[in-house]
Short mmCIF file of the C-alpha atoms (twelve columns), coordinates in Angstrom:
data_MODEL
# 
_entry.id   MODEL 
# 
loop_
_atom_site.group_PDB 
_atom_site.id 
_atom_site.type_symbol 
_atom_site.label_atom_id 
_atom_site.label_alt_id 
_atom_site.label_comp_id 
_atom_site.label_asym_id 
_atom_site.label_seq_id 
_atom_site.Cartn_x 
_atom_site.Cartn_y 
_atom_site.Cartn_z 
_atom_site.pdbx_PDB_model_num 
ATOM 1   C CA . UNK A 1   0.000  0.000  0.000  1 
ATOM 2   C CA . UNK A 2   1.640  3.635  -0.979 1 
ATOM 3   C CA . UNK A 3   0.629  6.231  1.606  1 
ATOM 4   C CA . UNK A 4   -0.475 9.735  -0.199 1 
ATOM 5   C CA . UNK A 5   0.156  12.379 1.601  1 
ATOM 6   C CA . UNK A 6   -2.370 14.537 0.042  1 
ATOM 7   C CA . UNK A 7   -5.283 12.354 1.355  1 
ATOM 8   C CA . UNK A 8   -4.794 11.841 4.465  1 
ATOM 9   C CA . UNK A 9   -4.488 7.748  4.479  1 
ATOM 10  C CA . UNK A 10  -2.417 8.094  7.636  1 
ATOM 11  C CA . UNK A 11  -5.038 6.870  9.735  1 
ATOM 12  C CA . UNK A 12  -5.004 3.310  7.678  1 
ATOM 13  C CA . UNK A 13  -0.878 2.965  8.274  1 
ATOM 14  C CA . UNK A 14  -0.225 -0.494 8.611  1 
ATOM 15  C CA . UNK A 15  3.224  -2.457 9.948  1 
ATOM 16  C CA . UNK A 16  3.660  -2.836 6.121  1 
ATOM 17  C CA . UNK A 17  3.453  0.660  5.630  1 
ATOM 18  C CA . UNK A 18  5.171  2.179  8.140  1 
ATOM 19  C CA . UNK A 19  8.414  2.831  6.158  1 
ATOM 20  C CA . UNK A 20  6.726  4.783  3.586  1 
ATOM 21  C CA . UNK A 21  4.656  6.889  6.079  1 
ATOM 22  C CA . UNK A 22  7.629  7.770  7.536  1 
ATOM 23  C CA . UNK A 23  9.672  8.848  4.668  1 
ATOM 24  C CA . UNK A 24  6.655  10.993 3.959  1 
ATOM 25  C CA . UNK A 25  6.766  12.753 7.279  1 
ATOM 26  C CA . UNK A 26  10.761 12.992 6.949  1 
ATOM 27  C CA . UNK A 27  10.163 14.741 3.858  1 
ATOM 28  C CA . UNK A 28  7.930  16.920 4.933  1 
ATOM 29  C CA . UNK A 29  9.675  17.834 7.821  1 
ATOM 30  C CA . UNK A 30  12.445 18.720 6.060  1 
ATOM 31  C CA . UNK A 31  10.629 21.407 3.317  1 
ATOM 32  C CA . UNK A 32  8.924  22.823 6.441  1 
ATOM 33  C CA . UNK A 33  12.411 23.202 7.477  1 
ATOM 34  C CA . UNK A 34  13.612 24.672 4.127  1 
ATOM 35  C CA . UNK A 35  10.907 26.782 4.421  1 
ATOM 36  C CA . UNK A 36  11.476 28.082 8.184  1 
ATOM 37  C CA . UNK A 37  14.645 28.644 7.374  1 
ATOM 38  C CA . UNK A 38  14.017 31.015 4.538  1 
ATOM 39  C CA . UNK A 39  11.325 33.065 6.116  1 
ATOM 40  C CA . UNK A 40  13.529 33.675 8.956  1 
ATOM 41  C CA . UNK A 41  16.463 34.810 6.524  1 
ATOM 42  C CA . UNK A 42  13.590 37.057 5.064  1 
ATOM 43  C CA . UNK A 43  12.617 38.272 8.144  1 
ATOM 44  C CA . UNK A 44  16.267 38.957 9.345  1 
ATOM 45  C CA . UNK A 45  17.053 41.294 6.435  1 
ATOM 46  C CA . UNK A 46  13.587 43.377 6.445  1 
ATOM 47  C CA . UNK A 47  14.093 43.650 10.071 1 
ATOM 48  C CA . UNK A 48  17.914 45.016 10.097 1 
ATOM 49  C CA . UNK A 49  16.984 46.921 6.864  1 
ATOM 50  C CA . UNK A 50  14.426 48.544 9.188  1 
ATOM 51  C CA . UNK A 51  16.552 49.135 12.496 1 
ATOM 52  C CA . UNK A 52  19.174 50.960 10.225 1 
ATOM 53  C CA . UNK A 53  16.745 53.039 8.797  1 
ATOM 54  C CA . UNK A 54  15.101 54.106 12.149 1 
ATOM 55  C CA . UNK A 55  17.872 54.365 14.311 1 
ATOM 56  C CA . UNK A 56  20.991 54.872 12.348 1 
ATOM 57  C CA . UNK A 57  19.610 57.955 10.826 1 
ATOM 58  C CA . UNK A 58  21.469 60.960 11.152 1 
ATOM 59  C CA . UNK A 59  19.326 63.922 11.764 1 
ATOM 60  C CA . UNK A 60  20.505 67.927 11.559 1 
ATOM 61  C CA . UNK A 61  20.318 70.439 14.056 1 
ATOM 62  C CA . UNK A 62  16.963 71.864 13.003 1 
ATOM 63  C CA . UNK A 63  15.888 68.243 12.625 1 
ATOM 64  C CA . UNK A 64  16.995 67.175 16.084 1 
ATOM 65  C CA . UNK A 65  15.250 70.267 17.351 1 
ATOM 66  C CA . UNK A 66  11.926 69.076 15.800 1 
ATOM 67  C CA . UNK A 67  12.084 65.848 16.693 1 
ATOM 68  C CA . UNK A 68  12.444 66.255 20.277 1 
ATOM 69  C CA . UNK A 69  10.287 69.612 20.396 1 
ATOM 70  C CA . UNK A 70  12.529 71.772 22.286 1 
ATOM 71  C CA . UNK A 71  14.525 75.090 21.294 1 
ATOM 72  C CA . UNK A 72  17.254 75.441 19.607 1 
ATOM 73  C CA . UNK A 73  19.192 77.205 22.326 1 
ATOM 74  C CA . UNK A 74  18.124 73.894 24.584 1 
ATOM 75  C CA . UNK A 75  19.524 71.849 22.392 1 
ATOM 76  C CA . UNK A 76  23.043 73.763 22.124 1 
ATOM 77  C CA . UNK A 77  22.771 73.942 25.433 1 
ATOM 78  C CA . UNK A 78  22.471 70.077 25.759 1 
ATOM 79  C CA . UNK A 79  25.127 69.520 23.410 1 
ATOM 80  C CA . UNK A 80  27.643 71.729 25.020 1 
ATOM 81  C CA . UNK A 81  27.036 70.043 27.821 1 
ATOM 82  C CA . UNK A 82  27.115 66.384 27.092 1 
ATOM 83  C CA . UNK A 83  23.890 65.695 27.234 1 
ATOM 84  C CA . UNK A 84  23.591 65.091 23.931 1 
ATOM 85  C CA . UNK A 85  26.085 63.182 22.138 1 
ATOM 86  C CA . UNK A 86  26.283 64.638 18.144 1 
ATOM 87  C CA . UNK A 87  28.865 63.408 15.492 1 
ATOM 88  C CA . UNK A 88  30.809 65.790 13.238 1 
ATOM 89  C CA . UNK A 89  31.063 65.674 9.438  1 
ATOM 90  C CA . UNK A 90  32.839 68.355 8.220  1 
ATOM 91  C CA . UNK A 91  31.738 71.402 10.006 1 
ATOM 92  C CA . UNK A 92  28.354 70.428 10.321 1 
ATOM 93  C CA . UNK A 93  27.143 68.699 13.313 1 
ATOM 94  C CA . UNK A 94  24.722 65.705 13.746 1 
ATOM 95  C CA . UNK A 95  22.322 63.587 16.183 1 
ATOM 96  C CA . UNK A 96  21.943 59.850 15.318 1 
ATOM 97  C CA . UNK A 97  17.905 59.441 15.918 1 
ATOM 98  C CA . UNK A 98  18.445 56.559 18.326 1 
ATOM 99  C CA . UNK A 99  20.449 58.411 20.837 1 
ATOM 100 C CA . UNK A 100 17.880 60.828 20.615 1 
ATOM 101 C CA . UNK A 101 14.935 58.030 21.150 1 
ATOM 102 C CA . UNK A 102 17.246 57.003 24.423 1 
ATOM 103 C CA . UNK A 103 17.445 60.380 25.569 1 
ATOM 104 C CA . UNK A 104 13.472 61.161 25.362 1 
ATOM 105 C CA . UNK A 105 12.603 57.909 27.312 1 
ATOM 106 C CA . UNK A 106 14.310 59.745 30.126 1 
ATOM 107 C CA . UNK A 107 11.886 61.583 32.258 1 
ATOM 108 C CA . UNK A 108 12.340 64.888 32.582 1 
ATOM 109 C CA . UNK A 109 11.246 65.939 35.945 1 
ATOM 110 C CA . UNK A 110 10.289 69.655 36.220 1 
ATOM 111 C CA . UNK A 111 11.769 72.715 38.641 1 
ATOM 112 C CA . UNK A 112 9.898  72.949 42.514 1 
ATOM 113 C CA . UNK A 113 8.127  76.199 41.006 1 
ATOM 114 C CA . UNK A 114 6.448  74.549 38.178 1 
ATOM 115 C CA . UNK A 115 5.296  71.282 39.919 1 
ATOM 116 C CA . UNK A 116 2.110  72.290 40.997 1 
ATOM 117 C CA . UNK A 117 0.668  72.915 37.272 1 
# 
């Protein structure tokens, strides 16, 4: 008896047909494996092509202002400081968006004369 896989005739497996029903699970196993493997691969490269995109982006000073919503005199402030690290390229300067992701999950906790609002 040959065991198709498409119709489900692994509920009649025999003694006799054990072997075959068995290379037909091996099989199997092994494309779903195949196929694992190369959505995972997939995956992996849409994810990383994602991070860099987010977080590797370099962003300018009026940029970085914008994105985290404060003046432009707070952020030279911040810089001068070393609050903010920024990279040099030539003579402009830059913020990598991630630091500036890390740096806005920090809480900012406001002066005694302001609490009460």
């Amino acid at each position: 008896m040959e065991i198709n896989k498409d119709n489900n005739d692994f509920e009649n497996i025999t003694f006799d047909t054990l072997p075959a029903a068995v290379e037909v699970i091996l099989k199997t196993v092994k494309r779903l494996e195949a196929e694992i493997i190369s959505i995972k691969e997939r995956l992996s490269v849409v994810s990383n092509e994602n991070n860099n995109e987010n977080h590797d982006e370099l962003l300018t000073f009026d940029e970085a202002v914008k994105f985290l919503k404060i003046t432009s005199s707070t952020l030279h402030r911040w810089k001068r400081e070393g609050i903010i690290p920024y990279r040099k390229i030539g003579t402009k300067k830059y913020y990598k968006k991630s630091d500036l992701e890390e740096y806005n999950k920090v809480e900012i906790i406001k002066p005694r004369g302001l609490r009460r609002f």
